[in-house]
Amino acid sequence: MNKKFLDLGLQPLANRYLNSYKKLSANKKELYKLTVGFNTKTKLVSLINKIPDKKMFDSSYPYKSSMSKTMTDSFKKLSAKIKKRFNPKLFLEIGSNDGALIKNFDKDKVICVEPCSNLAKITNLKGYFTYNNYWNLSLSNKIKSKFNFVDVIYSANTITHINNLNEVFKSITNILDENGILIIEDPSFLECIKKLSYDQFYNEHIYVFSALSVRQLIGKFGLELFDIEKLDTHGGSLRYYIKRINNKKIKIKNSVSKQLSNELKFGLGKYLTYKNFGISVNKSKNNLIKIFKKLKSKNMKIIGYGATAKACTVLNYCKIGRDIIDYFVDTTPDKSNKYMPGKNIKIFKYDRKLLTNVDYIYLGAWNFKKEIFNKEKNFIKRGGKFITHVPSPKII
Ligand code: JHZ
């Protein structure tokens, strides 16, 4: 049974940056309920109100994985690891975005799948064979008829964006070699709860996985976990290594039982833990608002750094608007000169000059804190401060 534990109010679609200033009243039709539930049987955390994928992933999807050095470094390391550990003859990436990972592989050994045509175009132009498609059974059959079987399938921050998980895994097992490996990587609900990072919830994140829920989910398809890696990326993620249950050649590592027992110890099997998370989120909201109001009462100039999908949730949930944050800066070209959904705060292409005379910066991309602090040493040196809501609202 799916039991609601979090209500983030009415929210616009994240990653739908507005081309011009729009009054919220004119925008009401484009707001959707954002509530989150926990399935007590499957242990899966999911949005209650789901948005059709065609409304989210199309020809103008702005997010590009290669916009941060942290991510490109992480993908470089991972590709070396995959080559060494599994030596794939044919590697398939589901949700290849702008090719941040596959650029580390030989072109003739890679198949990409990407539903956003603007992104699929990038990898196709670079010479990587890319299907501009959603991941589903009909595509899987198409790939099977052309390539037969694939020995390594990888997907980061994509599976959790697809509503029909049964079709996702059916389509994977349809083409995965009998000794093949599936690797998926997504934010960890355990980290989300520890960091109180409720901004992991927005329309695109239909699910936030735990090892507990992934184990249940894949078991139905004759798959099992054989290794789990903890990652710092995207606020704390898990990389799940999966094989067919029938494949006895690969040993199951201790990392699997360790993660599962940590999650159980933390209470991820019980609804009460989720309910308490919901209560803490509400407190976090009130504390963040207090910080902003206090600073504004002293006429401080505040801007946002990283016009993330996550920030969209925070701004709309906490009702933080243009009266508090003057503008956002972001390096992504497709976000430049647009406005934050729902709150109409302007986004400028990142330029260090935009940080002059700024007193406080709200970290929209708190998951890249290290990289950003490194880049903004001068701002910090001259006494500039950052505001974050993770793990609790504070000035740093
Ligand atoms: P970032 C997106 O979420 C959407 P977002 C998606 N649904 C998902 O799952 C994750 O990504 C993976 C900018 N930036 O990665 C670049 C700077 O301006 O936290 C990005 O716009 N300067 C697919 O949007 C944003 O911040 C910098 O120095 O929450 C980061 O977005 C750095 C490091 C980043 O994902």
Short mmCIF file of C-alpha atoms and ligand atoms in Angstrom, two decimals:
data_model
loop_
_atom_site.label_atom_id
_atom_site.label_comp_id
_atom_site.label_asym_id
_atom_site.label_seq_id
_atom_site.Cartn_x
_atom_site.Cartn_y
_atom_site.Cartn_z
CA MET A 1 0.00 0.00 0.00
CA ASN A 2 1.30 3.45 -0.98
CA LYS A 3 1.13 5.77 2.07
CA LYS A 4 1.70 9.48 1.68
CA PHE A 5 4.45 10.99 3.85
CA LEU A 6 5.42 14.26 2.21
CA ASP A 7 3.46 17.13 0.70
CA LEU A 8 5.53 19.70 -1.18
CA GLY A 9 2.51 21.65 -2.37
CA LEU A 10 1.76 22.83 -5.89
CA GLN A 11 4.86 22.83 -8.07
CA PRO A 12 5.70 23.76 -11.66
CA LEU A 13 7.63 21.32 -13.85
CA ALA A 14 11.32 21.55 -13.01
CA ASN A 15 13.61 22.04 -16.00
CA ARG A 16 10.86 23.98 -17.78
CA TYR A 17 12.62 27.33 -17.54
CA LEU A 18 10.40 30.20 -18.58
CA ASN A 19 11.33 32.35 -21.56
CA SER A 20 9.71 35.40 -20.10
CA TYR A 21 8.40 36.64 -16.78
CA LYS A 22 5.04 35.02 -16.04
CA LYS A 23 2.73 35.91 -13.19
CA LEU A 24 1.96 32.85 -11.12
CA SER A 25 -1.76 33.47 -11.48
CA ALA A 26 -1.32 33.17 -15.25
CA ASN A 27 0.56 29.98 -14.64
CA LYS A 28 -1.83 28.11 -12.39
CA LYS A 29 -2.68 25.49 -15.00
CA GLU A 30 0.96 24.53 -15.13
CA LEU A 31 1.18 23.68 -11.44
CA TYR A 32 0.95 20.10 -10.22
CA LYS A 33 0.56 18.52 -6.78
CA LEU A 34 3.88 17.18 -5.52
CA THR A 35 3.22 14.51 -2.90
CA VAL A 36 5.37 11.52 -2.07
CA GLY A 37 4.41 8.07 -0.80
CA PHE A 38 6.04 4.94 0.62
CA ASN A 39 4.86 1.52 -0.45
CA THR A 40 4.88 -0.57 2.71
CA LYS A 41 5.02 -3.81 0.70
CA THR A 42 7.64 -3.04 -1.97
CA LYS A 43 9.52 -0.38 0.11
CA LEU A 44 9.48 1.85 -2.96
CA VAL A 45 9.27 5.64 -2.55
CA SER A 46 7.41 7.33 -5.38
CA LEU A 47 5.53 10.45 -6.40
CA ILE A 48 1.79 10.04 -6.03
CA ASN A 49 0.90 12.34 -8.92
CA LYS A 50 2.96 11.35 -11.96
CA ILE A 51 3.55 13.54 -15.01
CA PRO A 52 3.60 11.91 -18.50
CA ASP A 53 7.18 11.55 -19.78
CA LYS A 54 6.43 13.41 -23.02
CA LYS A 55 5.72 16.54 -20.95
CA MET A 56 9.15 16.33 -19.34
CA PHE A 57 11.68 14.95 -21.83
CA ASP A 58 11.53 16.41 -25.30
CA SER A 59 13.55 18.44 -27.77
CA SER A 60 14.36 21.27 -25.37
CA TYR A 61 15.59 19.47 -22.28
CA PRO A 62 18.20 21.87 -20.84
CA TYR A 63 20.18 19.76 -18.35
CA LYS A 64 23.64 18.67 -19.49
CA SER A 65 25.68 16.21 -17.42
CA SER A 66 28.98 17.61 -18.61
CA MET A 67 28.38 21.02 -17.00
CA SER A 68 30.27 19.99 -13.87
CA LYS A 69 33.80 18.74 -13.47
CA THR A 70 32.69 16.57 -10.54
CA MET A 71 30.41 14.59 -12.89
CA THR A 72 32.83 14.34 -15.82
CA ASP A 73 35.57 13.16 -13.43
CA SER A 74 33.21 10.61 -11.88
CA PHE A 75 32.23 9.26 -15.33
CA LYS A 76 35.87 9.06 -16.43
CA LYS A 77 36.76 6.99 -13.37
CA LEU A 78 33.71 4.78 -13.86
CA SER A 79 34.46 4.02 -17.51
CA ALA A 80 38.00 2.92 -16.65
CA LYS A 81 36.53 0.69 -13.94
CA ILE A 82 33.89 -0.84 -16.26
CA LYS A 83 36.51 -1.60 -18.92
CA LYS A 84 38.84 -3.22 -16.37
CA ARG A 85 36.20 -5.18 -14.46
CA PHE A 86 33.82 -6.26 -17.25
CA ASN A 87 35.59 -5.55 -20.58
CA PRO A 88 32.30 -5.02 -22.49
CA LYS A 89 32.04 -6.08 -26.12
CA LEU A 90 28.85 -4.03 -26.48
CA PHE A 91 27.95 -1.33 -23.97
CA LEU A 92 24.47 0.22 -23.80
CA GLU A 93 23.73 3.45 -21.95
CA ILE A 94 20.10 4.31 -21.17
CA GLY A 95 19.80 8.09 -20.82
CA SER A 96 23.12 9.10 -22.39
CA ASN A 97 22.39 12.84 -22.07
CA ASP A 98 25.19 14.82 -23.78
CA GLY A 99 27.63 11.91 -23.77
CA ALA A 100 29.58 12.74 -20.58
CA LEU A 101 30.15 9.03 -19.91
CA ILE A 102 30.27 7.40 -23.33
CA LYS A 103 32.93 9.81 -24.64
CA ASN A 104 35.34 7.59 -22.67
CA PHE A 105 34.41 4.50 -24.74
CA ASP A 106 35.26 3.40 -28.31
CA LYS A 107 32.54 4.49 -30.71
CA ASP A 108 32.05 1.03 -32.24
CA LYS A 109 31.34 -0.57 -28.85
CA VAL A 110 28.56 1.74 -27.67
CA ILE A 111 24.81 2.09 -28.16
CA CYS A 112 23.13 5.15 -26.64
CA VAL A 113 19.46 5.71 -25.82
CA GLU A 114 18.26 9.24 -25.21
CA PRO A 115 14.67 10.52 -25.49
CA CYS A 116 15.55 14.23 -25.70
CA SER A 117 16.30 14.96 -29.35
CA ASN A 118 18.54 17.98 -28.62
CA LEU A 119 20.81 15.70 -26.55
CA ALA A 120 20.62 12.65 -28.84
CA LYS A 121 21.76 14.94 -31.65
CA ILE A 122 24.94 15.81 -29.73
CA THR A 123 26.06 12.18 -29.29
CA ASN A 124 25.01 11.22 -32.82
CA LEU A 125 27.09 14.10 -34.20
CA LYS A 126 30.05 12.90 -32.14
CA GLY A 127 29.71 9.53 -33.88
CA TYR A 128 28.07 7.52 -31.09
CA PHE A 129 25.14 5.46 -32.37
CA THR A 130 22.16 6.98 -30.52
CA TYR A 131 18.51 5.97 -30.55
CA ASN A 132 16.39 9.06 -29.92
CA ASN A 133 13.76 7.09 -28.01
CA TYR A 134 12.21 6.45 -24.63
CA TRP A 135 13.40 3.23 -23.03
CA ASN A 136 10.68 0.63 -23.60
CA LEU A 137 10.01 -2.88 -24.89
CA SER A 138 9.57 -1.91 -28.49
CA LEU A 139 13.00 -0.20 -28.54
CA SER A 140 14.55 -3.15 -26.72
CA ASN A 141 13.18 -5.51 -29.43
CA LYS A 142 14.56 -3.21 -32.12
CA ILE A 143 18.01 -3.28 -30.51
CA LYS A 144 17.80 -7.06 -30.10
CA SER A 145 17.03 -7.61 -33.76
CA LYS A 146 20.04 -5.49 -34.80
CA PHE A 147 22.65 -6.36 -32.15
CA ASN A 148 21.33 -9.58 -30.58
CA PHE A 149 22.57 -9.25 -26.97
CA VAL A 150 24.35 -6.58 -24.95
CA ASP A 151 26.83 -7.51 -22.23
CA VAL A 152 26.91 -4.34 -20.11
CA ILE A 153 23.98 -1.97 -19.62
CA TYR A 154 24.46 1.24 -17.65
CA SER A 155 22.03 3.92 -16.60
CA ALA A 156 22.57 6.90 -14.28
CA ASN A 157 19.77 9.13 -13.04
CA THR A 158 17.34 7.80 -15.64
CA ILE A 159 15.53 4.65 -14.45
CA THR A 160 14.02 6.62 -11.54
CA HIS A 161 12.57 9.00 -14.16
CA ILE A 162 10.50 6.29 -15.89
CA ASN A 163 7.02 5.51 -14.62
CA ASN A 164 6.65 1.90 -15.76
CA LEU A 165 9.44 0.11 -13.90
CA ASN A 166 8.16 -3.32 -14.87
CA GLU A 167 8.57 -2.45 -18.53
CA VAL A 168 12.01 -0.95 -17.80
CA PHE A 169 13.37 -4.20 -16.35
CA LYS A 170 11.53 -6.42 -18.84
CA SER A 171 13.15 -4.43 -21.65
CA ILE A 172 16.55 -4.81 -19.98
CA THR A 173 16.36 -8.58 -19.42
CA ASN A 174 15.12 -8.94 -23.01
CA ILE A 175 18.56 -7.94 -24.35
CA LEU A 176 20.98 -8.56 -21.49
CA ASP A 177 23.39 -11.41 -22.24
CA GLU A 178 23.03 -14.34 -19.84
CA ASN A 179 26.33 -13.39 -18.25
CA GLY A 180 25.62 -9.68 -18.72
CA ILE A 181 25.86 -6.92 -16.14
CA LEU A 182 23.44 -4.12 -15.40
CA ILE A 183 24.71 -1.07 -13.51
CA ILE A 184 22.31 1.59 -12.29
CA GLU A 185 23.12 4.73 -10.36
CA ASP A 186 20.64 7.00 -8.61
CA PRO A 187 20.30 9.18 -5.48
CA SER A 188 20.01 7.09 -2.32
CA PHE A 189 16.94 7.55 -0.16
CA LEU A 190 19.04 6.82 2.93
CA GLU A 191 21.25 9.83 2.09
CA CYS A 192 18.18 11.88 1.27
CA ILE A 193 16.74 11.21 4.70
CA LYS A 194 20.07 11.76 6.49
CA LYS A 195 20.62 15.08 4.69
CA LEU A 196 16.96 16.07 4.79
CA SER A 197 17.35 16.78 1.07
CA TYR A 198 13.67 16.90 0.21
CA ASP A 199 14.60 18.70 -3.00
CA GLN A 200 15.41 15.29 -4.51
CA PHE A 201 11.66 15.29 -5.13
CA TYR A 202 10.41 17.03 -8.24
CA ASN A 203 8.29 15.86 -11.15
CA GLU A 204 11.17 14.07 -12.92
CA HIS A 205 12.16 11.99 -9.90
CA ILE A 206 9.18 9.65 -9.97
CA TYR A 207 11.10 7.27 -7.68
CA VAL A 208 13.89 7.64 -5.15
CA PHE A 209 15.48 4.22 -4.70
CA SER A 210 16.85 2.44 -1.67
CA ALA A 211 18.76 -0.84 -1.89
CA LEU A 212 15.74 -2.43 -0.20
CA SER A 213 13.37 -1.34 -2.94
CA VAL A 214 15.78 -2.16 -5.78
CA ARG A 215 16.29 -5.69 -4.44
CA GLN A 216 12.53 -6.33 -4.44
CA LEU A 217 12.02 -4.75 -7.83
CA ILE A 218 14.67 -6.68 -9.75
CA GLY A 219 13.97 -10.02 -8.05
CA LYS A 220 10.77 -10.31 -10.10
CA PHE A 221 12.89 -10.31 -13.27
CA GLY A 222 15.38 -12.98 -12.21
CA LEU A 223 18.00 -10.38 -11.32
CA GLU A 224 19.97 -9.79 -8.13
CA LEU A 225 22.41 -7.29 -6.64
CA PHE A 226 26.05 -8.42 -6.42
CA ASP A 227 27.77 -5.17 -5.40
CA ILE A 228 26.83 -1.68 -4.23
CA GLU A 229 29.08 1.38 -4.25
CA LYS A 230 28.42 4.55 -2.30
CA LEU A 231 29.00 7.74 -4.27
CA ASP A 232 29.13 11.40 -3.28
CA THR A 233 27.52 12.52 -6.53
CA HIS A 234 24.09 14.17 -6.63
CA GLY A 235 23.95 14.52 -2.86
CA GLY A 236 24.76 10.87 -2.16
CA SER A 237 24.01 8.14 -4.67
CA LEU A 238 24.24 4.38 -4.85
CA ARG A 239 25.69 2.46 -7.77
CA TYR A 240 23.96 -0.93 -7.99
CA TYR A 241 25.72 -3.80 -9.78
CA ILE A 242 23.17 -6.36 -10.96
CA LYS A 243 23.39 -9.82 -12.58
CA ARG A 244 21.06 -12.65 -13.45
CA ILE A 245 20.32 -14.91 -10.47
CA ASN A 246 21.30 -17.90 -12.68
CA ASN A 247 24.78 -16.50 -13.23
CA LYS A 248 26.73 -18.19 -10.45
CA LYS A 249 30.14 -17.13 -11.81
CA ILE A 250 29.95 -13.77 -10.03
CA LYS A 251 30.15 -13.72 -6.24
CA ILE A 252 27.90 -11.45 -4.21
CA LYS A 253 29.96 -8.91 -2.29
CA ASN A 254 29.47 -7.97 1.36
CA SER A 255 28.65 -4.42 0.27
CA VAL A 256 25.11 -5.63 -0.56
CA SER A 257 24.18 -7.03 2.84
CA LYS A 258 25.96 -4.09 4.51
CA GLN A 259 23.84 -1.51 2.69
CA LEU A 260 20.63 -3.49 3.23
CA SER A 261 21.25 -3.85 6.94
CA ASN A 262 22.22 -0.15 7.29
CA GLU A 263 18.94 0.79 5.65
CA LEU A 264 16.96 -1.53 7.91
CA LYS A 265 18.79 -0.21 10.99
CA PHE A 266 17.90 3.31 9.93
CA GLY A 267 14.24 2.29 9.69
CA LEU A 268 13.77 2.39 5.91
CA GLY A 269 11.51 -0.63 6.17
CA LYS A 270 8.96 1.21 8.33
CA TYR A 271 6.44 3.90 7.43
CA LEU A 272 7.10 5.79 10.70
CA THR A 273 10.61 6.76 9.52
CA TYR A 274 9.14 8.31 6.37
CA LYS A 275 6.41 10.08 8.32
CA ASN A 276 9.03 11.62 10.64
CA PHE A 277 11.03 12.70 7.59
CA GLY A 278 7.95 14.59 6.37
CA ILE A 279 7.63 16.38 9.72
CA SER A 280 11.33 17.35 9.70
CA VAL A 281 11.02 18.71 6.16
CA ASN A 282 8.31 21.08 7.29
CA LYS A 283 10.56 22.37 10.10
CA SER A 284 13.45 22.75 7.68
CA LYS A 285 11.25 24.92 5.45
CA ASN A 286 10.33 27.24 8.35
CA ASN A 287 13.97 27.60 9.40
CA LEU A 288 15.11 28.40 5.87
CA ILE A 289 12.44 31.08 5.51
CA LYS A 290 13.55 32.61 8.84
CA ILE A 291 17.16 32.91 7.61
CA PHE A 292 16.13 34.58 4.36
CA LYS A 293 13.74 37.00 6.09
CA LYS A 294 16.33 38.01 8.67
CA LEU A 295 18.93 38.74 5.98
CA LYS A 296 16.46 40.70 3.87
CA SER A 297 15.44 42.78 6.90
CA LYS A 298 19.10 43.85 6.98
CA ASN A 299 18.98 44.69 3.25
CA MET A 300 21.44 42.00 2.26
CA LYS A 301 21.85 41.17 -1.42
CA ILE A 302 21.18 37.49 -2.04
CA ILE A 303 21.56 35.55 -5.29
CA GLY A 304 21.22 31.87 -6.23
CA TYR A 305 24.03 29.67 -7.61
CA GLY A 306 23.01 26.70 -9.78
CA ALA A 307 19.50 26.95 -11.25
CA THR A 308 18.84 23.30 -10.44
CA ALA A 309 15.71 21.22 -10.63
CA LYS A 310 16.21 20.78 -6.88
CA ALA A 311 16.14 24.55 -6.30
CA CYS A 312 12.83 24.67 -8.14
CA THR A 313 11.30 22.45 -5.44
CA VAL A 314 12.79 24.51 -2.59
CA LEU A 315 11.75 27.91 -4.00
CA ASN A 316 8.18 26.83 -4.68
CA TYR A 317 7.76 24.86 -1.45
CA CYS A 318 9.22 27.63 0.74
CA LYS A 319 7.68 30.40 -1.37
CA ILE A 320 10.98 32.16 -1.97
CA GLY A 321 10.66 34.64 -4.78
CA ARG A 322 12.20 37.69 -6.46
CA ASP A 323 11.75 39.74 -3.31
CA ILE A 324 14.41 37.55 -1.66
CA ILE A 325 16.70 36.24 -4.42
CA ASP A 326 17.74 38.84 -7.00
CA TYR A 327 18.84 36.36 -9.67
CA PHE A 328 20.49 32.98 -10.27
CA VAL A 329 23.77 32.28 -12.02
CA ASP A 330 24.30 29.03 -13.94
CA THR A 331 26.80 27.76 -16.50
CA THR A 332 24.24 25.85 -18.62
CA PRO A 333 23.71 27.71 -21.93
CA ASP A 334 20.07 26.57 -22.27
CA LYS A 335 19.13 28.06 -18.89
CA SER A 336 20.61 31.50 -19.61
CA ASN A 337 18.28 34.49 -19.69
CA LYS A 338 15.36 32.33 -18.63
CA TYR A 339 13.37 32.34 -15.39
CA MET A 340 13.06 29.83 -12.55
CA PRO A 341 9.76 27.94 -12.98
CA GLY A 342 7.00 29.15 -10.69
CA LYS A 343 9.07 31.86 -9.07
CA ASN A 344 10.19 33.90 -12.08
CA ILE A 345 13.67 34.60 -10.75
CA LYS A 346 15.95 35.46 -13.66
CA ILE A 347 18.87 33.18 -14.54
CA PHE A 348 22.05 34.72 -15.94
CA LYS A 349 24.87 32.90 -17.64
CA TYR A 350 27.56 32.48 -15.00
CA ASP A 351 30.04 35.32 -14.93
CA ARG A 352 32.18 36.03 -11.88
CA LYS A 353 31.28 39.74 -12.17
CA LEU A 354 27.70 38.83 -11.20
CA LEU A 355 29.02 37.99 -7.73
CA THR A 356 30.33 41.52 -7.10
CA ASN A 357 28.40 43.35 -4.34
CA VAL A 358 26.61 40.15 -3.44
CA ASP A 359 26.44 39.40 0.32
CA TYR A 360 24.93 35.91 0.30
CA ILE A 361 24.63 33.11 -2.22
CA TYR A 362 21.94 30.45 -1.95
CA LEU A 363 23.45 27.15 -3.05
CA GLY A 364 20.94 25.73 -5.53
CA ALA A 365 23.61 23.19 -6.51
CA TRP A 366 24.58 22.21 -2.94
CA ASN A 367 25.63 18.83 -4.28
CA PHE A 368 28.57 20.59 -5.98
CA LYS A 369 29.51 22.59 -2.89
CA LYS A 370 33.16 21.49 -3.00
CA GLU A 371 33.57 22.39 -6.68
CA ILE A 372 31.77 25.73 -6.23
CA PHE A 373 33.68 26.72 -3.05
CA ASN A 374 36.90 25.98 -4.90
CA LYS A 375 35.85 28.21 -7.77
CA GLU A 376 34.62 31.06 -5.58
CA LYS A 377 37.60 31.47 -3.24
CA ASN A 378 37.64 35.23 -3.86
CA PHE A 379 33.99 35.65 -2.90
CA ILE A 380 34.66 33.77 0.35
CA LYS A 381 37.90 35.72 0.97
CA ARG A 382 36.11 39.05 0.81
CA GLY A 383 33.57 37.87 3.42
CA GLY A 384 30.83 36.57 1.13
CA LYS A 385 28.71 33.77 2.66
CA PHE A 386 26.64 30.89 1.34
CA ILE A 387 23.18 29.77 2.45
CA THR A 388 22.18 26.12 2.28
CA HIS A 389 19.23 24.05 3.46
CA VAL A 390 21.22 20.79 3.53
CA PRO A 391 21.42 19.04 5.97
CA SER A 392 19.78 21.89 7.89
CA PRO A 393 19.20 25.53 6.91
CA LYS A 394 22.29 27.56 7.76
CA ILE A 395 24.79 30.17 6.66
CA ILE A 396 28.24 28.81 5.82
P1 JHZ B 1 22.46 19.33 -10.83
C1 JHZ B 1 19.15 17.36 -12.92
O1 JHZ B 1 18.87 17.84 -11.62
C2 JHZ B 1 17.89 16.80 -13.50
P2 JHZ B 1 19.53 19.19 -11.04
C3 JHZ B 1 17.82 15.32 -13.54
N1 JHZ B 1 16.44 14.96 -13.34
C4 JHZ B 1 18.62 14.62 -12.50
O2 JHZ B 1 18.30 13.55 -12.05
C5 JHZ B 1 19.92 15.21 -12.11
O3 JHZ B 1 20.18 16.39 -12.84
C6 JHZ B 1 21.04 14.27 -12.36
C7 JHZ B 1 25.06 24.40 -12.58
N2 JHZ B 1 26.43 24.63 -12.12
O4 JHZ B 1 23.44 18.42 -11.46
C8 JHZ B 1 24.93 23.43 -13.72
C9 JHZ B 1 26.95 25.90 -12.19
O5 JHZ B 1 26.30 26.84 -12.66
O6 JHZ B 1 22.61 19.50 -9.38
C10 JHZ B 1 23.56 22.85 -13.50
O7 JHZ B 1 22.57 23.67 -14.09
N3 JHZ B 1 28.23 26.11 -11.77
C11 JHZ B 1 18.27 14.79 -14.85
O8 JHZ B 1 19.22 20.32 -11.95
C12 JHZ B 1 23.38 22.92 -11.98
O9 JHZ B 1 24.32 23.84 -11.50
C13 JHZ B 1 29.00 25.11 -11.26
O10 JHZ B 1 30.16 25.35 -10.87
O11 JHZ B 1 19.11 19.32 -9.64
C14 JHZ B 1 23.64 21.58 -11.32
O12 JHZ B 1 22.56 20.75 -11.53
C15 JHZ B 1 28.43 23.80 -11.16
C16 JHZ B 1 29.24 22.67 -10.56
C17 JHZ B 1 27.15 23.59 -11.60
O13 JHZ B 1 21.07 18.75 -11.20
#
